[in-house]
Coordinates of C-alpha atoms and ligand atoms in Angstrom, one line a residue:
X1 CA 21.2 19.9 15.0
X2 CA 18.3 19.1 12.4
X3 CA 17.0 15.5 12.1
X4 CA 18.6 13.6 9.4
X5 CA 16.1 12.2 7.3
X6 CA 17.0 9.8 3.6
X7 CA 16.3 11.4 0.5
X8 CA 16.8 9.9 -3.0
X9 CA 19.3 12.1 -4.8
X10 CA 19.7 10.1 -7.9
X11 CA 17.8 7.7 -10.3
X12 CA 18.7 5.3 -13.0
X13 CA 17.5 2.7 -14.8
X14 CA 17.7 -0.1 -17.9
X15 CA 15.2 -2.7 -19.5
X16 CA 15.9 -5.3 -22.0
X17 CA 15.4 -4.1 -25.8
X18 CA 13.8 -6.7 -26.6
X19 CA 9.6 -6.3 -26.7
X20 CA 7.0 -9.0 -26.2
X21 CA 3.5 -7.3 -27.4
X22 CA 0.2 -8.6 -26.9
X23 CA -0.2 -9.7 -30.6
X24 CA 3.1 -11.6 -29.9
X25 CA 1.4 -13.1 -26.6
X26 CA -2.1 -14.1 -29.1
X27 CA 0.6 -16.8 -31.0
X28 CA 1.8 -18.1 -27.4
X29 CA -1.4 -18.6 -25.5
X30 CA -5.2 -18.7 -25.9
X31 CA -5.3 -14.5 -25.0
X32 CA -5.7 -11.6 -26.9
X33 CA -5.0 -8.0 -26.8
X34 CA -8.7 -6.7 -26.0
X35 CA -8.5 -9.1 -22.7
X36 CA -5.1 -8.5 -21.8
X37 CA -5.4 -4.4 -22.0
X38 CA -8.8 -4.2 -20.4
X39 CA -8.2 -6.6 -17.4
X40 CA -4.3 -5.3 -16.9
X41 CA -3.5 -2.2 -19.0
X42 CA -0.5 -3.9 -20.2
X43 CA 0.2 -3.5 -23.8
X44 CA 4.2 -4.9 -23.7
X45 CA 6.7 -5.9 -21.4
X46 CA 10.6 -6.0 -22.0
X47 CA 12.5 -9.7 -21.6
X48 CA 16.1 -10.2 -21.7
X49 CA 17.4 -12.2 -23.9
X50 CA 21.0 -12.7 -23.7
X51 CA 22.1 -16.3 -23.3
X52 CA 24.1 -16.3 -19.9
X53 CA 22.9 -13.3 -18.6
X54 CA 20.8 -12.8 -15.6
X55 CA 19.3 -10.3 -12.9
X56 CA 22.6 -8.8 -11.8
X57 CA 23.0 -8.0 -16.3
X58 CA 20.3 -5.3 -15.7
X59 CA 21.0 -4.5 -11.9
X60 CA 24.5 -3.5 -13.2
X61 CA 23.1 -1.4 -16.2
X62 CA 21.1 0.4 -14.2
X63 CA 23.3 1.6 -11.3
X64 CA 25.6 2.3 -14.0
X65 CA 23.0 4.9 -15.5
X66 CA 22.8 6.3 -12.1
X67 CA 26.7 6.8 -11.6
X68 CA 26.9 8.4 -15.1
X69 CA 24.1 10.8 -14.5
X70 CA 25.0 11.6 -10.8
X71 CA 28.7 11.8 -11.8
X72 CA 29.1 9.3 -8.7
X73 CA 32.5 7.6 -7.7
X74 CA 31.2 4.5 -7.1
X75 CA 34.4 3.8 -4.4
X76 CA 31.9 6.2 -2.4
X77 CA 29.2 4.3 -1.8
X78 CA 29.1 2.8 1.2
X79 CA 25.8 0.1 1.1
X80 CA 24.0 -1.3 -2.1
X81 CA 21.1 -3.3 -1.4
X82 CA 19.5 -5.1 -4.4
X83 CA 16.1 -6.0 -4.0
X84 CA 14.9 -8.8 -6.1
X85 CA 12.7 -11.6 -6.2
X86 CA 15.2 -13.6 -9.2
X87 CA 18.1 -13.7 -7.6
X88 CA 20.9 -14.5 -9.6
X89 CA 21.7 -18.2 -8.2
X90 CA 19.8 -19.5 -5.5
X91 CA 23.3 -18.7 -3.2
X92 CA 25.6 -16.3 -3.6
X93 CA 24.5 -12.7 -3.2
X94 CA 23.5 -10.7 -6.6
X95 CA 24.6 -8.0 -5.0
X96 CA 27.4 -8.7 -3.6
X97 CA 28.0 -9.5 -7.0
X98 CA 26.7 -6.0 -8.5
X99 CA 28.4 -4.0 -6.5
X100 CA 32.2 -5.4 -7.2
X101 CA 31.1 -5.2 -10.9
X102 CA 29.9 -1.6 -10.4
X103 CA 33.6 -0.5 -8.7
X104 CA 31.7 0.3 -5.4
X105 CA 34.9 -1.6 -3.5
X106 CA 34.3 0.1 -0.3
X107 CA 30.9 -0.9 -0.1
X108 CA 29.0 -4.2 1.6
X109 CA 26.4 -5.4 -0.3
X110 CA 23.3 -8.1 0.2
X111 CA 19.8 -8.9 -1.3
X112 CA 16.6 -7.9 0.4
X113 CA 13.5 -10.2 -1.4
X114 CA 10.0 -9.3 -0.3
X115 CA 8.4 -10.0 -3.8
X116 CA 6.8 -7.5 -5.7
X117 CA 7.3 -5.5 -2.6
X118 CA 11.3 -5.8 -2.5
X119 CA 11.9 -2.2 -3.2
X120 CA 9.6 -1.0 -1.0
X121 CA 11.0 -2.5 1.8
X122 CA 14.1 -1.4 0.5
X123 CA 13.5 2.1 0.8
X124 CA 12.6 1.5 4.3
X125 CA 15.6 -0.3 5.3
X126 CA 18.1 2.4 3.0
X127 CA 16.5 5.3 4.5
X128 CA 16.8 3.7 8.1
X129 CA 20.5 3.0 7.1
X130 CA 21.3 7.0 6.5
X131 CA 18.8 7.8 9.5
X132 CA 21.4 6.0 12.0
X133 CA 23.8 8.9 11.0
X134 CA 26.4 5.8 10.0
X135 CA 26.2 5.8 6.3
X136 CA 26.3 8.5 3.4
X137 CA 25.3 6.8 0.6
X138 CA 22.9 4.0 -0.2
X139 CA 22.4 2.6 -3.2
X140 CA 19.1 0.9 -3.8
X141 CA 18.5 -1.3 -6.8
X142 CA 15.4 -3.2 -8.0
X143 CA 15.5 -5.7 -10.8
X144 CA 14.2 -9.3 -12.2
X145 CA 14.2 -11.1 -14.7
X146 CA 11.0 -12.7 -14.4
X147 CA 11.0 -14.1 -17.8
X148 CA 13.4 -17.0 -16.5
X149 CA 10.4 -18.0 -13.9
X150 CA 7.5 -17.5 -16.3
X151 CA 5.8 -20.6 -18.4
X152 CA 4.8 -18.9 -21.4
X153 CA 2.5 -21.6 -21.9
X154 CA 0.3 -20.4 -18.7
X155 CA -2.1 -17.3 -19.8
X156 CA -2.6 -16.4 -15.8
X157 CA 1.0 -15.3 -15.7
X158 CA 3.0 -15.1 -19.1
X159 CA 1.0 -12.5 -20.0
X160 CA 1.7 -10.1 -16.9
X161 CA 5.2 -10.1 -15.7
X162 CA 8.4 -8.5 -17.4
X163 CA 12.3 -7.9 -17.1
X164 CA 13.9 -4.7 -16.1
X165 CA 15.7 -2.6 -13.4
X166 CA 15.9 0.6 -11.9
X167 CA 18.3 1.9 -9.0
X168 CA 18.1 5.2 -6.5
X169 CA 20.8 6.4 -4.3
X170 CA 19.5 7.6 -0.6
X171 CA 21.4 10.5 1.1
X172 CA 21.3 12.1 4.0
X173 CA 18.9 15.0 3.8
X174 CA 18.7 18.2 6.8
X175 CA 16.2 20.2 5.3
X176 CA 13.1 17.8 6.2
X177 CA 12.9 16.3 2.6
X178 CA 12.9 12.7 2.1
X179 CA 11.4 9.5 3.6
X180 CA 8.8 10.8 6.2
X181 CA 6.4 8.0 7.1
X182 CA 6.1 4.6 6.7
X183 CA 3.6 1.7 6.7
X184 CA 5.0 -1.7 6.2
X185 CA 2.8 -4.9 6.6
X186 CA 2.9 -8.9 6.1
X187 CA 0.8 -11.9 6.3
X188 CA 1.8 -15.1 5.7
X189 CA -1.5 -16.5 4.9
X190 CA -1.0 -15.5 1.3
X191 CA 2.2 -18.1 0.6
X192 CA -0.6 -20.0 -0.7
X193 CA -1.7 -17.7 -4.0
X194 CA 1.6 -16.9 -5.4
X195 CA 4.2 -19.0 -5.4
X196 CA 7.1 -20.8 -7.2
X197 CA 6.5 -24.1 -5.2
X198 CA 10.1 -26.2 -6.0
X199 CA 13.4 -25.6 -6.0
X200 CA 13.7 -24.2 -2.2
X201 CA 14.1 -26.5 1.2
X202 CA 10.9 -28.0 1.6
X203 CA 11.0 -29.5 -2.4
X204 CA 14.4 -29.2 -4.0
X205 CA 14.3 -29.8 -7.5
X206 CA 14.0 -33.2 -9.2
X207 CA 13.1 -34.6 -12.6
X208 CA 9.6 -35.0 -11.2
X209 CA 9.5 -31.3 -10.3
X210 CA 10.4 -29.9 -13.8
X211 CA 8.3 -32.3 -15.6
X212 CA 5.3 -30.8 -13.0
X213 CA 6.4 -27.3 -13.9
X214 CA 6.9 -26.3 -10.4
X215 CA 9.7 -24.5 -10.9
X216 CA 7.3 -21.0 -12.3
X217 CA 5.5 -19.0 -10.7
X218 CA 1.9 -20.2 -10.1
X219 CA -0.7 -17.1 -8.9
X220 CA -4.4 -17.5 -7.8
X221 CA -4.8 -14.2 -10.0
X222 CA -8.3 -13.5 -8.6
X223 CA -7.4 -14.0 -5.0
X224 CA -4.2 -12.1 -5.1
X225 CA -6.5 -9.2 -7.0
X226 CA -8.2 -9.1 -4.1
X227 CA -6.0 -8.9 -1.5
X228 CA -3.8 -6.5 -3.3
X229 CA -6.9 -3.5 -3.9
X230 CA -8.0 -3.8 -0.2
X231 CA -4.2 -4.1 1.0
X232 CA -2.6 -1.2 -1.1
X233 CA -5.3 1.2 -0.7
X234 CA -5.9 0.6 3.1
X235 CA -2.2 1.6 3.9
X236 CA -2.4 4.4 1.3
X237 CA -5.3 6.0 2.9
X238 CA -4.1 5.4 6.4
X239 CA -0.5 6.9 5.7
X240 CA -2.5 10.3 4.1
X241 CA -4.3 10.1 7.6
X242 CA -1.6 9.4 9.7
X243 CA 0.2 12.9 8.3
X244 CA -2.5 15.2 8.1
X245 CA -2.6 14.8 4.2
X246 CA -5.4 15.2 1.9
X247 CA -5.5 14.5 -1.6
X248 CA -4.6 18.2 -3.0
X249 CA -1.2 18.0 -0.5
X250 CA -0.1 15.0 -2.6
X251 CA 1.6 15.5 -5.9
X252 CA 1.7 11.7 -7.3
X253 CA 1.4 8.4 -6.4
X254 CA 3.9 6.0 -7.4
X255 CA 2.3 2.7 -7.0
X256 CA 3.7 -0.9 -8.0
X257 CA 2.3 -2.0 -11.3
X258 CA 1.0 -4.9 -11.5
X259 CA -2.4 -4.3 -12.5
X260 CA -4.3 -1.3 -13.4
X261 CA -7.0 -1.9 -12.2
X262 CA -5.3 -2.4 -8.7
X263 CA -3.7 1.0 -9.0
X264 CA -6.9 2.7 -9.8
X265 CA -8.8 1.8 -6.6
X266 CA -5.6 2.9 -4.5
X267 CA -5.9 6.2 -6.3
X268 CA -9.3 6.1 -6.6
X269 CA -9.6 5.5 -2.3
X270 CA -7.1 8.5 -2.0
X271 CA -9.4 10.8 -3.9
X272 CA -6.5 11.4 -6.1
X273 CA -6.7 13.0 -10.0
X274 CA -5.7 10.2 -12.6
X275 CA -3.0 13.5 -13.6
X276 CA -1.4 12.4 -10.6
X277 CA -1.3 8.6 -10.9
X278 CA 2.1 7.7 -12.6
X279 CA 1.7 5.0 -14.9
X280 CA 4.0 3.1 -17.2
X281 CA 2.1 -0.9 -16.5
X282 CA 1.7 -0.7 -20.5
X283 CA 5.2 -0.4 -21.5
X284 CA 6.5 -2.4 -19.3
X285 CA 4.2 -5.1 -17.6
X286 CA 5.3 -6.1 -13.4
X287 CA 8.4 -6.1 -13.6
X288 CA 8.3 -7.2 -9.5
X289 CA 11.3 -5.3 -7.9
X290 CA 11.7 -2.9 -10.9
X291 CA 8.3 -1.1 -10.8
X292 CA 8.7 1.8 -8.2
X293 CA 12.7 2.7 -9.7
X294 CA 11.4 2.5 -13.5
X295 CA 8.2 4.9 -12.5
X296 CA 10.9 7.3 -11.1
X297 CA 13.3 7.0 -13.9
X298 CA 10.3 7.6 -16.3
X299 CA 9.3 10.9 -14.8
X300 CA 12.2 12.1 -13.2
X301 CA 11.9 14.8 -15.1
X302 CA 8.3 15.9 -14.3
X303 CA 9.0 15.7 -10.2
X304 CA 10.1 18.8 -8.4
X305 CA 12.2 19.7 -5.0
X306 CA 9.6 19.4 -2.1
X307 CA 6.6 17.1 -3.8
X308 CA 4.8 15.2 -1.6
X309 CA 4.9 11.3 -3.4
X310 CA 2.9 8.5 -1.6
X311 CA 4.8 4.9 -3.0
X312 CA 2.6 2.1 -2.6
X313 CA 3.3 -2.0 -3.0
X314 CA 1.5 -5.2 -3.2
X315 CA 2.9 -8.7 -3.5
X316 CA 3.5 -12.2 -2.8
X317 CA 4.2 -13.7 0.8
X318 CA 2.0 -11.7 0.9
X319 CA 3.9 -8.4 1.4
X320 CA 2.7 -4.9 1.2
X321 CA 2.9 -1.2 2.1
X322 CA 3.0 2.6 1.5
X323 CA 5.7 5.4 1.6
X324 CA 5.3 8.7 2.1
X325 CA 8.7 11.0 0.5
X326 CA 9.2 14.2 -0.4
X327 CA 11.2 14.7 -3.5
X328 CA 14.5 16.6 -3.2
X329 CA 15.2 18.0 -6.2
X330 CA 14.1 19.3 -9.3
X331 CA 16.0 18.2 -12.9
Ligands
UT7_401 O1 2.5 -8.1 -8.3 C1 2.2 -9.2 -7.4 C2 0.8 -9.2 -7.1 N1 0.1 -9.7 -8.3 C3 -1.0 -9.1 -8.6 O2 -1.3 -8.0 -8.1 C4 -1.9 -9.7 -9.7 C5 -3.3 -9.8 -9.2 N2 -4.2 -10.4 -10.2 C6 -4.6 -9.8 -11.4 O3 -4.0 -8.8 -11.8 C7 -5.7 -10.5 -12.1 O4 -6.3 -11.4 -11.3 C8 -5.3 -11.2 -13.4 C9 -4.9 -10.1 -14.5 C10 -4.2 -12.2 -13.2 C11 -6.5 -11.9 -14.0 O5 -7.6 -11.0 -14.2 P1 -9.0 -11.3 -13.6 O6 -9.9 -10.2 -14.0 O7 -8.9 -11.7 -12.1 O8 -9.4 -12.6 -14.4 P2 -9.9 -14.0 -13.9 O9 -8.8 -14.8 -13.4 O10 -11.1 -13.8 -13.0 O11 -10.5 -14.7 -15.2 C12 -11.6 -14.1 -15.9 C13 -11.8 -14.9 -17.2 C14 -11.8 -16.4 -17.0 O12 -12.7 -17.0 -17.9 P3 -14.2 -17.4 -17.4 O13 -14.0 -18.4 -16.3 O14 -14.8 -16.2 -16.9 O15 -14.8 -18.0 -18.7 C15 -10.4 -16.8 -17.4 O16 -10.3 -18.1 -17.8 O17 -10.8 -14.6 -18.1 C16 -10.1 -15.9 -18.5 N3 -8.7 -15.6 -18.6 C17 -8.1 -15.1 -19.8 N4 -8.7 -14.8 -21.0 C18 -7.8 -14.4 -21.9 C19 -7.7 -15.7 -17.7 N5 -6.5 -15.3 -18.2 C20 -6.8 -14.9 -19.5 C21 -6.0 -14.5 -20.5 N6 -6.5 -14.2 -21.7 N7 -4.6 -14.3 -20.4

């Protein structure tokens, strides 16, 4: 019998209509377009608005898209895992939550949060799921609303992060294609550079720690820039290494956006052609959990049955890896 591997069968995905541009940003915080584009490549990011509405909102919208494309009965999924650093309440599981609302009833459901490198991890843990031969389908969701942990008063963060969500479903695969490799690392040494320091165990929240603003994210941009080049494009190179790949073998890199000058050393380390490099950081900004789903959705329609795709992830904790998939089918 032939090795089952996990291959993603289906994509979807939704962001927020509403747009924050960098002339938008110039009225908020001492910034401006020029800085923002050359140091990030970000020209907008989506934020959602709706009073009330959280995470699971755009978690829901894009598994949705999926079922609708896929022509999917959702009562046939067996596991969703939602990947997400902005959960929807500190307790209670978002996707617990996501999957009732989705009618996947015969499914159990929980949260996986690793940061910016949430769905990366994700993917490891859906494809070792449908690996164990127990379940069929696996849907995988990545979303945040980072907008409802950003000060957009501080000009080291309001001016990167954004909402959004994307969602894959993993499937047994007997032809080879799918997940292939895998290169998952952590280090807790870098708890100290990005952060949201209140509102956990060790300092629940209080009047002191909102008037501090503790409750956002605080990042040491420049050491976390740092970390992330080295980091992302060591495990890039060493997963091409690892599987005999060189840089004409591989058809893109899908690589967390957060920065593009981040993805550019990766690509740049892995000898890759910028036609390669899938990019969508100016649309959308980090959108944390949503990156690696939304760069998917976004080109599904340029990948074809059998391309080689290196996924790549840097982020808090700190947390970080690379994936090497082939694609398994062609629109
Ligand atoms: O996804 C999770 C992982 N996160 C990341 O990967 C993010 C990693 N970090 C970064 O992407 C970058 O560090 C940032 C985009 C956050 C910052 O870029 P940088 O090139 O590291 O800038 P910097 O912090 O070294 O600041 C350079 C200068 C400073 O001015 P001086 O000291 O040189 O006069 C800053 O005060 O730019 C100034 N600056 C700004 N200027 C205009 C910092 N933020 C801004 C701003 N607009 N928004």
């Amino acid at each position: 019998m032939n090795k089952i591997t996990a291959a993603i069968t289906a994509v979807g995905s939704y962001v927020p209509d509403f747009v924050l541009s960098n002339q938008v940003l110039e009225t908020l915080v001492d910034t401006n377009d020029e800085w923002i584009t050359t140091r990030t490549g970000i020209k907008e990011r989506r934020l959602l608005k709706e009073e009330g509405q959280g995470t699971s909102f755009m978690a829901i919208k894009a598994a949705q898209n999926l079922l609708e494309k896929a022509n999917l009965d959702p009562k046939d999924i067996d596991l969703v895992i939602m990947a997400t650093a902005t959960p929807d309440m500190p307790v209670a599981s978002t996707g617990v939550y996501v999957a009732t609302q989705i009618g996947a009833t015969n499914a159990f459901a929980f949260d996986l949060q690793a940061a910016c490198s949430s769905f990366l991890y994700g993917m490891s843990a859906a494809s070792a799921y449908i690996a164990s031969g127990k379940y069929k389908k696996v849907l995988l969701i990545g979303a945040d609303k980072m907008s409802s942990i950003i000060d957009y008063t501080d000009r080291a963060t309001c001016i990167i992060f954004g909402d959004g969500a994307g969602a894959v479903l993993f499937e047994p695969n007997t032809e080879g294609l799918g997940l292939q490799d895998e290169i998952l690392k952590s280090d807790g040494i870098g708890r100290e550079f990005l952060k949201i320091e209140a509102g956990g165990s060790i300092l629940p929240p209080s009047e002191e720690t909102v008037k501090n603003k503790q409750h956002f994210v605080f990042q040491d941009g420049k050491t976390v820039f740092k970390y992330a080049v080295s980091g992302m494009a060591d495990v890039s190179e060493k997963i091409m290494q690892r599987n005999n790949l060189s840089h004409d073998d591989i058809n893109w890199l899908v690589a967390h956006q957060a920065n593009r000058r981040i993805i550019d050393a990766t690509a740049n380390r892995m000898e890759l052609d910028e036609s390669k490099v899938l990019i969508n950081i100016q649309k959308y900004g980090n959108t944390t959990s949503a990156t690696l789903p939304l760069l998917l959705s976004d080109f599904e329609n340029q990948l074809k049955k059998g391309d080689n795709i290196i996924f790549a992830a840097f982020g808090g904790g700190f947390t970080w890896g690379a994936i090497y998939l082939k694609w398994a089918y062609t629109k």
